[in-house]
XYZ file of C-alpha atoms in Angstrom:
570
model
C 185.908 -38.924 -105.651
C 186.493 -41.426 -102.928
C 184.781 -40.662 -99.214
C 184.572 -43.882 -97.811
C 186.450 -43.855 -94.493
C 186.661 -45.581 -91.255
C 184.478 -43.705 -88.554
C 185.801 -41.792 -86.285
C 188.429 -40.355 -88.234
C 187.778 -36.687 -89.700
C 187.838 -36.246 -93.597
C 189.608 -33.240 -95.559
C 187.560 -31.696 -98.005
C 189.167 -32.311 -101.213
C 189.894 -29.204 -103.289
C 190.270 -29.347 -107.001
C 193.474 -27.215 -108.174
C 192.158 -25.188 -110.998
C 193.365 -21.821 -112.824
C 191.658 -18.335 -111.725
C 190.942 -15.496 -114.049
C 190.055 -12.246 -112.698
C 188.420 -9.419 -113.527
C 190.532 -6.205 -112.600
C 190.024 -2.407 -113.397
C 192.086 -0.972 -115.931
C 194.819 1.257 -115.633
C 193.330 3.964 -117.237
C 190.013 3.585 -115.499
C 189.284 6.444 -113.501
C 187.499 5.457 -110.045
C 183.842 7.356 -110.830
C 183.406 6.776 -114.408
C 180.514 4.227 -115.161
C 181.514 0.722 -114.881
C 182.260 -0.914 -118.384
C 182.134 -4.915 -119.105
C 186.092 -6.186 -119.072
C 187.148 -8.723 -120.559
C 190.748 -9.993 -119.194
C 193.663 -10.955 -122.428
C 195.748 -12.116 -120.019
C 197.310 -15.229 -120.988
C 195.460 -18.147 -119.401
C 198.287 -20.137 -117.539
C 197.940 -23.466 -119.450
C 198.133 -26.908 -117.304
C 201.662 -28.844 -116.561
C 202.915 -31.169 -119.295
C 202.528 -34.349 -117.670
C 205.066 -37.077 -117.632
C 204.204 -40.144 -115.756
C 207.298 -43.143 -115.697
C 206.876 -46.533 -114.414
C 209.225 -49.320 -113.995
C 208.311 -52.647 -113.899
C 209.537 -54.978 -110.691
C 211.876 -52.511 -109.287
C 212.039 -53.012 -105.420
C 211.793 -50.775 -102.785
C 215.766 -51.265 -102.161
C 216.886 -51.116 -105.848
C 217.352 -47.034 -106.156
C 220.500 -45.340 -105.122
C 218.960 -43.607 -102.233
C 217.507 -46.778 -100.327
C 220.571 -48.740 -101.480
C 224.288 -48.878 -101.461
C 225.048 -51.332 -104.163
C 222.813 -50.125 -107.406
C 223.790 -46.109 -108.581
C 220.677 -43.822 -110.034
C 222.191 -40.677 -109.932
C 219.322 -38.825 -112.275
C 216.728 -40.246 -110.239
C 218.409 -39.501 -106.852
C 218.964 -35.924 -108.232
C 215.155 -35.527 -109.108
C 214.109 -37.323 -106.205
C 215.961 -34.732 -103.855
C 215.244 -31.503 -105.580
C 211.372 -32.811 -105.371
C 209.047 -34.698 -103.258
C 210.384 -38.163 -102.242
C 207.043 -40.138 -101.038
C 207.988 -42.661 -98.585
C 204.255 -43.833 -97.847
C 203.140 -44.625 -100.921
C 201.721 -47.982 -101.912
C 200.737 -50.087 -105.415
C 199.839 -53.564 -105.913
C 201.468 -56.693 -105.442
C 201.718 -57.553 -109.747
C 201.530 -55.795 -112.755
C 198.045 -55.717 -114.104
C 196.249 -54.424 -111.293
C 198.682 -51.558 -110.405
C 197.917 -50.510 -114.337
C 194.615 -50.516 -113.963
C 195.039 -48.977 -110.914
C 196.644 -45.966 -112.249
C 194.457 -45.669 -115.476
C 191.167 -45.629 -113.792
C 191.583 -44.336 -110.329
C 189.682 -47.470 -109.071
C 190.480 -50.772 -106.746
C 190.547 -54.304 -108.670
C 187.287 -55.190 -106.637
C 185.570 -52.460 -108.561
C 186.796 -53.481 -112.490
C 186.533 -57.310 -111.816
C 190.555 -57.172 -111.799
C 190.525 -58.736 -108.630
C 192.277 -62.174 -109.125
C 195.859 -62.695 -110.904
C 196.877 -60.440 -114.454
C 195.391 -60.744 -117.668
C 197.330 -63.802 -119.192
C 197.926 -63.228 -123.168
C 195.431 -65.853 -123.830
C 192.649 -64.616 -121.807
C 189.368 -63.050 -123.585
C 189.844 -59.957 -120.991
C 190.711 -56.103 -120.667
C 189.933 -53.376 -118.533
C 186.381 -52.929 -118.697
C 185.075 -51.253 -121.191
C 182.625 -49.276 -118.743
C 185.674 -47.539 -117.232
C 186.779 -43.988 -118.290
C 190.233 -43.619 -118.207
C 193.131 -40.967 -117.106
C 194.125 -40.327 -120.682
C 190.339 -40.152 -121.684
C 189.571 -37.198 -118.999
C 193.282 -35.469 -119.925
C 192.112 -35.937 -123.678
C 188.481 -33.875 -122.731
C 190.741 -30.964 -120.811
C 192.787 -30.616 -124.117
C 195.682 -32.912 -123.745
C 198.007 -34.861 -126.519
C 198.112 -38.450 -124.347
C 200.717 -40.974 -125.558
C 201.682 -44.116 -123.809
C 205.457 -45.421 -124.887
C 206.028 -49.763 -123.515
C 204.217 -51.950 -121.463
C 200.862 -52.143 -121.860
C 199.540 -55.634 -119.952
C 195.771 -54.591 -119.780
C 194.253 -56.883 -121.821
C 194.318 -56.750 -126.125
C 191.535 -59.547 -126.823
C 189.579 -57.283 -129.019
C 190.986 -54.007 -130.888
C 188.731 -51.839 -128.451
C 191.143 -53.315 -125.582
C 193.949 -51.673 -127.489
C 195.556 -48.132 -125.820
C 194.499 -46.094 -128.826
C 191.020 -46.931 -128.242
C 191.016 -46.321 -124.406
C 192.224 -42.514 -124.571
C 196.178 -42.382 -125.918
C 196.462 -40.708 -129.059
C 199.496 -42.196 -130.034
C 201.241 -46.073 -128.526
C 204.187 -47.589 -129.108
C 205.330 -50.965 -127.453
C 204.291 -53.780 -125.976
C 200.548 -55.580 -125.352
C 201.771 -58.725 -122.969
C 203.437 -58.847 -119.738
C 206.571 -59.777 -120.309
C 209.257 -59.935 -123.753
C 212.795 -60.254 -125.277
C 214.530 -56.657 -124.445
C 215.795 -57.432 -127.908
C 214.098 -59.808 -130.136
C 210.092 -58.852 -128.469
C 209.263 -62.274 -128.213
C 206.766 -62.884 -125.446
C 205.468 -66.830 -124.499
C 203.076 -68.073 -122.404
C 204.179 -71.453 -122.504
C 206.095 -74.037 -124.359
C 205.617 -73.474 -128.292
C 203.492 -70.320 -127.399
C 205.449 -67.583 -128.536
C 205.101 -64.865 -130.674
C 206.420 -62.024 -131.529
C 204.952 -58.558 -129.082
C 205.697 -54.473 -130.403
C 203.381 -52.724 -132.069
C 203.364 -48.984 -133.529
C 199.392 -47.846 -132.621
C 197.416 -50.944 -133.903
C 199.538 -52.357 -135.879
C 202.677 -55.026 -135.902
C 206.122 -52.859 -135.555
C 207.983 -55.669 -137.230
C 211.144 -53.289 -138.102
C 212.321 -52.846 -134.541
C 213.631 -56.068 -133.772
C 217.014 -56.124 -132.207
C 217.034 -52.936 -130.274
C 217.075 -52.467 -126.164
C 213.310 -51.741 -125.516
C 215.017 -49.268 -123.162
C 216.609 -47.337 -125.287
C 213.847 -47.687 -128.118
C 211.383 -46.169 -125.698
C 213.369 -43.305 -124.521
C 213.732 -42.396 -128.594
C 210.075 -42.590 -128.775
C 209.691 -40.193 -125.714
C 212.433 -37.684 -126.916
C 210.774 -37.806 -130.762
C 207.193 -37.085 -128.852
C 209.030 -33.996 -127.194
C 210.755 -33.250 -130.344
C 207.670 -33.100 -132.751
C 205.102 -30.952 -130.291
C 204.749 -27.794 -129.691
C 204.778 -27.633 -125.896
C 203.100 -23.646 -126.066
C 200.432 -24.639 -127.692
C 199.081 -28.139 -126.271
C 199.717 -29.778 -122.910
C 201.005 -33.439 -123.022
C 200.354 -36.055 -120.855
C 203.118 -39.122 -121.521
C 202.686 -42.620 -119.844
C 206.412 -43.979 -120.415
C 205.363 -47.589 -119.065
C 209.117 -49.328 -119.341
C 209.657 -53.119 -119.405
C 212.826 -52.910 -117.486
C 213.420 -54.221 -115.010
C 211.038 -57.303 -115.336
C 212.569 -60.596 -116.377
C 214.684 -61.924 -118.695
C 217.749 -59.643 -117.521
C 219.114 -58.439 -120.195
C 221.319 -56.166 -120.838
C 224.015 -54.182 -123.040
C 227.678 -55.153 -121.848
C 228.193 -51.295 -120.892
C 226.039 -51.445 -118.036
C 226.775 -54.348 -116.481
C 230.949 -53.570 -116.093
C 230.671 -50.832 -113.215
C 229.012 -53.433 -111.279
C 231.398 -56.487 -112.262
C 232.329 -56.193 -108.242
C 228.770 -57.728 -107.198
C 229.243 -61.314 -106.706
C 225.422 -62.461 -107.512
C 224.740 -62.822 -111.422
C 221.588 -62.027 -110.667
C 221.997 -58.801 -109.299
C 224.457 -57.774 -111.229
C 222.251 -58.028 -114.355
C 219.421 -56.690 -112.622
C 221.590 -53.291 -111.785
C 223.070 -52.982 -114.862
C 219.331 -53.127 -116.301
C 217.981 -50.100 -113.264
C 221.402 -48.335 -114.075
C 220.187 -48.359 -117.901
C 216.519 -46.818 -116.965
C 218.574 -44.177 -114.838
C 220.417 -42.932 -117.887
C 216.900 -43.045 -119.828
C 215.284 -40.709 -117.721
C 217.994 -38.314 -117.533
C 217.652 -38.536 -121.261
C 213.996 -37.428 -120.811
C 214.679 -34.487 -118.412
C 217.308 -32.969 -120.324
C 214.886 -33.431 -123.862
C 212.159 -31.659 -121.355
C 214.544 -28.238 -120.835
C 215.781 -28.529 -124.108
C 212.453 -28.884 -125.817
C 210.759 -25.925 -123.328
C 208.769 -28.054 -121.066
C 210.224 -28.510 -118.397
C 209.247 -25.061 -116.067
C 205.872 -26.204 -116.963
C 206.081 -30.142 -116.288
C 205.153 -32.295 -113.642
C 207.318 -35.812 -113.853
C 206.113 -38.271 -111.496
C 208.391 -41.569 -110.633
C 206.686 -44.772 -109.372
C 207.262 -48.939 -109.964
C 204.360 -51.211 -110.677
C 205.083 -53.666 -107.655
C 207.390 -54.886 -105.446
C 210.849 -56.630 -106.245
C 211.610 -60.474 -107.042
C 214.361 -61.572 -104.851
C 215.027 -64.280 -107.254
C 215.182 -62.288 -110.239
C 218.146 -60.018 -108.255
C 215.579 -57.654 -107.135
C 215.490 -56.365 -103.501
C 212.841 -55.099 -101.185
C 215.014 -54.806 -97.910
C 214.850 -54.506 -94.825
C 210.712 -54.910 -95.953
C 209.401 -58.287 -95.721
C 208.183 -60.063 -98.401
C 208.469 -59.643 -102.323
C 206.437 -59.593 -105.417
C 203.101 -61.070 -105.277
C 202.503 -60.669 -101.978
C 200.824 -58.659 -99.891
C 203.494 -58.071 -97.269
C 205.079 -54.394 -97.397
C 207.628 -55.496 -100.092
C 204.850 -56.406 -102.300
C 202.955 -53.288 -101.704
C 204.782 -50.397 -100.595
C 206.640 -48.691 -103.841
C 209.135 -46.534 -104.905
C 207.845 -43.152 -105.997
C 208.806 -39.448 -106.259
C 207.326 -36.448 -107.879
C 209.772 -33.694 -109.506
C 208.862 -30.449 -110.555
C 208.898 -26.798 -110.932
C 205.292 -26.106 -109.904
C 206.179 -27.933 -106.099
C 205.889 -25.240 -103.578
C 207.967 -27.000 -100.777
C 210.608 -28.733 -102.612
C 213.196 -30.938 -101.488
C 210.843 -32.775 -99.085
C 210.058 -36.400 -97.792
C 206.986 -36.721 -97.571
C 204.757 -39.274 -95.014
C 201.117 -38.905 -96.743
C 199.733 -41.820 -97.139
C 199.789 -41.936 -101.104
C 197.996 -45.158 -103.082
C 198.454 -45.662 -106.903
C 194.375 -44.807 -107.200
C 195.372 -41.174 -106.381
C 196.908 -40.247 -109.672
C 193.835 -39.811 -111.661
C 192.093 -37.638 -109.320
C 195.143 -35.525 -108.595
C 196.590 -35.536 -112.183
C 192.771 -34.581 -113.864
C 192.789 -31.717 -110.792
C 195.983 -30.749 -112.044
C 195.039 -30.513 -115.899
C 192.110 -27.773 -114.443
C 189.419 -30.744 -114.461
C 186.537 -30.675 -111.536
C 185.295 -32.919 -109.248
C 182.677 -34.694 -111.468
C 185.009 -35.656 -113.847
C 186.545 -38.035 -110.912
C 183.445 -39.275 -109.162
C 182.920 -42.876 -108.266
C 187.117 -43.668 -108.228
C 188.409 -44.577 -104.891
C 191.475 -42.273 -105.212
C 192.231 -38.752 -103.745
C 193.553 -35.570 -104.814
C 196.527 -35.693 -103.114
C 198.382 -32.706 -104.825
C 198.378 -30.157 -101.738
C 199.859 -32.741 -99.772
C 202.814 -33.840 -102.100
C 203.292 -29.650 -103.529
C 202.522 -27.690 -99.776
C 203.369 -30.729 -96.975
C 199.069 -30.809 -96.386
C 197.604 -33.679 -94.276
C 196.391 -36.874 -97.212
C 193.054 -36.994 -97.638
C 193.570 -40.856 -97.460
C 193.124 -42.210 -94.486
C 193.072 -45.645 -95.499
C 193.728 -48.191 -98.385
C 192.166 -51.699 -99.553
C 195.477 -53.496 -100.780
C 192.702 -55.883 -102.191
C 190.431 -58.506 -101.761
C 190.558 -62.212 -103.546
C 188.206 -64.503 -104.275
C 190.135 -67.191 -105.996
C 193.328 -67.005 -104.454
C 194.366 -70.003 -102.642
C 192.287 -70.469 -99.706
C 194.069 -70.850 -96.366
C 193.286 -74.195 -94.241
C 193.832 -72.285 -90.959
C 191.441 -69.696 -91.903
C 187.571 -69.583 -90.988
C 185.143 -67.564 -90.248
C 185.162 -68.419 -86.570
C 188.794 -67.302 -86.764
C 187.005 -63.938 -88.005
C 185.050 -63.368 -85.152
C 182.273 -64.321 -87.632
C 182.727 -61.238 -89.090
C 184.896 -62.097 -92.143
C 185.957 -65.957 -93.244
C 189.875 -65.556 -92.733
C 190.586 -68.183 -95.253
C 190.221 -65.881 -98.159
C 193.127 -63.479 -99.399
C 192.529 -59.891 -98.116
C 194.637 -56.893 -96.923
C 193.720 -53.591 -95.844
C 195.590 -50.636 -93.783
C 193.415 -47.831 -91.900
C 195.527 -45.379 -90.413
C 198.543 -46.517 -88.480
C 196.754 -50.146 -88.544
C 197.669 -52.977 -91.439
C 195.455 -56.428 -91.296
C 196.356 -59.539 -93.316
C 193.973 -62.450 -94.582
C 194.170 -65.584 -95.492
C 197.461 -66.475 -97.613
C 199.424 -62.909 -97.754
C 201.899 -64.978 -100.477
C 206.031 -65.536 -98.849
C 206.689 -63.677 -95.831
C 210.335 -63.944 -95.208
C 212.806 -60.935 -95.184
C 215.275 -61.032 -97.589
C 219.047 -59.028 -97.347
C 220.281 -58.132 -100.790
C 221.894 -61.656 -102.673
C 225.599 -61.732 -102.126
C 226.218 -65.557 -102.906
C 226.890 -65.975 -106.416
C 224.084 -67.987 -106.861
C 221.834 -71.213 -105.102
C 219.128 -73.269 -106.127
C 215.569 -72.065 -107.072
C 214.050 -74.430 -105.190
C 215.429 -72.971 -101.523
C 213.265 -69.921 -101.974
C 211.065 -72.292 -100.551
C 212.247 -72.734 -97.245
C 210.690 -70.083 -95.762
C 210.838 -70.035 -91.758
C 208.593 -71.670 -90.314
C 208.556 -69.885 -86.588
C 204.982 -70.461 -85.488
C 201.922 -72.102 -86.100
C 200.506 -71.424 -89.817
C 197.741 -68.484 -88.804
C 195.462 -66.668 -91.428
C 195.370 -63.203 -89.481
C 197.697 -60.545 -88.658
C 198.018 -57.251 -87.419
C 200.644 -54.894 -87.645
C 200.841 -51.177 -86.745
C 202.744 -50.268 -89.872
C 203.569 -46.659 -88.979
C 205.940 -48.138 -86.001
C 206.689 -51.366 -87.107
C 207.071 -50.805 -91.300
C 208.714 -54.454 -91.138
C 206.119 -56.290 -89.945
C 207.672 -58.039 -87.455
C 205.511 -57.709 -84.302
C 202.389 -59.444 -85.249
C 199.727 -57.806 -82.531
C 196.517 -59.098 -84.009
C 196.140 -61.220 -80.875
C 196.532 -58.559 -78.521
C 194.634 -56.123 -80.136
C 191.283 -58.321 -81.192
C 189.509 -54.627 -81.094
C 191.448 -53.134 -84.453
C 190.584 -56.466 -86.044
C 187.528 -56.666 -85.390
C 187.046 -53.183 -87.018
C 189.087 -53.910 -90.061
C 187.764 -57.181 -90.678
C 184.161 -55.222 -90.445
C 185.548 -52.810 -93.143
C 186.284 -55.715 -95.058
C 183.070 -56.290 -95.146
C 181.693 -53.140 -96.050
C 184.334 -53.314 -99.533
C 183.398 -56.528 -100.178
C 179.531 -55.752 -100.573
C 180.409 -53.086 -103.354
C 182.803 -55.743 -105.152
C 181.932 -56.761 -109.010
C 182.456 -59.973 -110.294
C 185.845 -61.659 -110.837
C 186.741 -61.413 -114.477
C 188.773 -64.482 -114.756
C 187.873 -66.331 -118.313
C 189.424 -69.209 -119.646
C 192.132 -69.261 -122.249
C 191.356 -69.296 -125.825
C 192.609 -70.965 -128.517
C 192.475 -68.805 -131.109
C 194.708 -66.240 -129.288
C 198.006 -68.398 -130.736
C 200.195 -66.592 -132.032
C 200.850 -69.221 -135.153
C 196.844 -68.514 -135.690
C 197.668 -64.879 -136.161
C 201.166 -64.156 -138.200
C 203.225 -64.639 -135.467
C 202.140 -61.910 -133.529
C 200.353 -60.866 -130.445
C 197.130 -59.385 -131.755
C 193.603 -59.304 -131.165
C 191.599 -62.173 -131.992
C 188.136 -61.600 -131.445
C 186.172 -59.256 -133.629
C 184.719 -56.354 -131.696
C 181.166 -57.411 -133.218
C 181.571 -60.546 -131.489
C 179.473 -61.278 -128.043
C 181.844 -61.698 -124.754
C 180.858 -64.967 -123.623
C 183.015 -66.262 -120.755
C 182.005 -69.428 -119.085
C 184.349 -68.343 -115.891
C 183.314 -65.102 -114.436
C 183.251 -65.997 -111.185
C 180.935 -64.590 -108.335
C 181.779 -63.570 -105.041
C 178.666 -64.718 -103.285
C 179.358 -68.469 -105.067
C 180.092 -70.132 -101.509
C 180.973 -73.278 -103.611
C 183.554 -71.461 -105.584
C 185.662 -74.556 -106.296
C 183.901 -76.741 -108.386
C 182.430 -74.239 -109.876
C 185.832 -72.666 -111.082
C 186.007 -74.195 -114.547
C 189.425 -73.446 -115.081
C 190.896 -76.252 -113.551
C 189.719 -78.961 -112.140
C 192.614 -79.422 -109.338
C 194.036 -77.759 -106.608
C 197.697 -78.456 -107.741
C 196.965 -75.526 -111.194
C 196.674 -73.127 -108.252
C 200.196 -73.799 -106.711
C 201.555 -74.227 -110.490
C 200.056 -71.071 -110.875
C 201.076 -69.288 -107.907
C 204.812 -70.656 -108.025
C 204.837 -68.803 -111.563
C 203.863 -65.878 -110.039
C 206.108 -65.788 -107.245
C 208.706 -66.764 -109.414
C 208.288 -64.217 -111.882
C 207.984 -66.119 -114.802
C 204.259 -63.432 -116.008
């Protein structure tokens, strides 16, 4: 369990929820006869059915109650009758909010630190990591994952059924055809990307991965008994990450909205809204639901370009500005004590495995080592977090910025390399944060790509900032020269993460991962008896990390790479 915190500030013991039995006196017991050994029948209450749903690039202004032009009327419903969590933070893309969530543990501590696993890459989560659905499977849970997978699939012990889910269904890359599942990394690199457990789900082509994963979820719910096992289900959707696409039904009620764009892109969150009221109602009808726990959180900010929006937060997907970082998320259930709450706690995506394994009746050694917190009593009761602070992430590789040094750190910290962190009210920026403009929802039907460029340029290119994020969530008064003090501090915390940092796992493509090489499909490629041998695992302590970095030769990959990112193209 995670301890680490800036000094000064007092830490709350962290309490594991577990499930009491006591020993009473019988009813027929009379008070002086000789004590007897008792053994209590009593049913042992057994732990919440677990449902955990994530979208994929849904902004913090794309859900009916932050925004007037997209309707979620299931998920405002369960958001108001349960927890709404309006401090709550992920990561910037997809792979390292996933591995976020499945091992409790920041990117600097997997080697996850730089990027997302590319299809072609010889990488996965670690294989030293336990996993969420691991622990849940050791307290007695059925664990199934249903879509988007995007941790890695190299070798068959990358694969979800081999890092704790019973059952999978869906999709291994980071991105495919809502109807046809073909995923490409590049021109003539394309193959086809669903797969039923370990093998090639060939037979499902031409139906909305939407609605293909809500039937998997209801047929889970369907075929268990929910009395006598508790289930854990990862529903990991595609939706709403490009291409937007989208069944003609959806996208009429919002024929008024003028941008293409975001018209697609609501019809698409309008079409997750009706899957998850699909799920709730299969939970009561099924017999889970008094005894459920359905949690509601996106993978990453929005993409402006893509018709997502993140407003009035600055920033977008990819970034570490707040609309990179700062998610959507609720938590609906029976078990709440104080429902119908917003709640403030400062929440990070690392918390879920501590909280959910406390939840299932695990203890505290089943979570040591992660970096995230029980946070249960302060989402169910209104307690203080535990958290008192959160590394948004450190980045070796990124693009370094040429205004950054380690003067400019108080030679403390080189500011040239990509780094964010928030302690308390205080938020510090390194290096390149990624586009920092604010962005109003699109109404223009439509302008070139290439004017996402012209960001505004109002001062003098920096490579610090500092923002007090409880009173200024939109980070527009930068205070990191007034306040040279917090730096210093966070910049010295910096530090301290950066010393218990692993190696970048960042290998070169391979080959052999071409789809044409292996039946058209996205599969593994490498045999699990096979040696990992990458050529470019990059250190942190390698001060001449550029010509070292084998993967490319030339600064002008980096900005290819990065305008894919920012463009959503992953």
């Amino acid at each position: 369990m995670a301890t680490t915190a800036l000094t000064g500030f007092s830490m709350m013991s962290l309490l594991s929820l577990g499930y009491l039995t006591w020993d009473l006196m019988s009813p027929n017991q009379v008070e002086n006869e000789p004590e007897q050994s008792f053994v209590d029948r009593s049913p042992v209450p057994q732990p919440p059915h677990i449902i955990f749903i994530m979208t994929d690039d849904q902004g913090f202004n794309d859900i009916g109650y932050h925004s007037s032009d997209i309707r979620t009327p299931a998920l405002d419903k369960l958001a108001a009758d349960g927890v709404k969590l309006e401090n709550y933070y992920i990561q910037p893309i997809c792979t390292p909010s996933r591995s976020q969530f499945i091992t409790g543990r920041y990117q600097i501590h997997t080697g996850l630190q730089h990027s997302i696993i590319r299809p072609r890459q010889p990488n996965c989560l670690p294989f030293d990591q336990v996993t969420l659905p691991q622990r849940l499977q050791e307290l007695g849970y059925s664990t199934h994952m249903v879509g988007k997978w995007h941790l890695g699939f190299y070798k068959k012990e990358c694969l979800p059924t081999r890092r704790g889910f019973d059952t999978y269904f869906g999709s291994l890359t980071g991105s495919v055809n809502y109807y046809t599942y073909d995923s490409c990394d590049g021109p003539g690199l394309c193959g086809f990307d669903l797969h039923e457990g370990e093998s090639v789900a060939w037979g499902q082509r031409g139906k909305y991965s939407t609605h293909l994963y809500t039937q998997r979820v209801r047929k889970i719910l369907a075929t268990h008994e929910p009395q006598s096992q508790p289930l854990f289900i990862f529903l990991s959707f595609q939706a709403v990450h490009t291409p937007l696409q989208s069944p003609r039904e959806y996208i009429y009620p919002y024929r008024g909205l003028e941008n293409v764009a975001r018209r697609k892109y609501a019809a698409m969150v309008s079409a997750v809204d009706e899957a998850v009221h699909n799920i709730t109602y299969a939970l009561r009808k099924y017999g889970y639901y008094q005894n459920s726990v359905i949690i509601f959180s996106t993978d990453n900010g929005g993409q402006p370009l893509s018709g997502g929006s993140n407003w009035p937060l600055r920033g977008r997907k990819g970034t570490y500005w707040e609309g990179g970082v700062r998610g959507l998320g609720f938590v609906h259930s029976p078990l709440i004590r104080k429902k119908r709450k917003v709640s403030k706690a400062l929440v990070h995506i690392t918390d879920w495995y501590p909280t959910l394994v406390g939840l299932a009746g695990g203890n505290e050694s089943l979570t040591e080592g992660v970096d995230g917190y029980d946070v249960w009593e302060a989402i169910s009761e209104g307690k203080e977090s535990p958290r008192l602070e959160i590394l948004h992430n450190i980045d070796p590789l990124y693009n370094h910025a040429r205004s950054g040094s380690l003067q400019k750190g108080y030679g403390i910290w080189n500011t040239a390399v990509q780094a964010s962190i928030r302690a308390g009210d205080w938020k510090l920026l390194t290096g390149d944060p990624g586009y920092g403009d604010w962005t109003p929802p699109q109404m223009l039907p439509g302008f070139p790509a290439d004017w996402w460029n012209l960001e505004r340029h109002t001062e003098p290119r920096k490579s610090v900032w500092l923002f007090n994020i409880t009173g200024d969530p939109y980070e527009r008064l930068d205070l990191s020269e007034q306040r040279p003090d917090v730096v210093k501090e966070l910049l010295a915390r910096l530090v301290y993460y950066n010393r218990t940092a692993v190696p970048v796992r960042y290998p070169s493509e391979d080959i052999r991962a071409d789809p044409h090489l292996n039946g058209g499909a996205w599969v593994p490629w490498v045999g699990d008896e096979e040696e990992d041998s990458w050529d470019s695992v990059y250190r942190k302590k390698n001060k001449d990390w550029k010509k070292k970095l084998k993967l490319s030769k030339s600064r002008s990959f980096f900005r290819r790479l990065n305008t894919r990112i920012m463009s959503n193209r992953i």
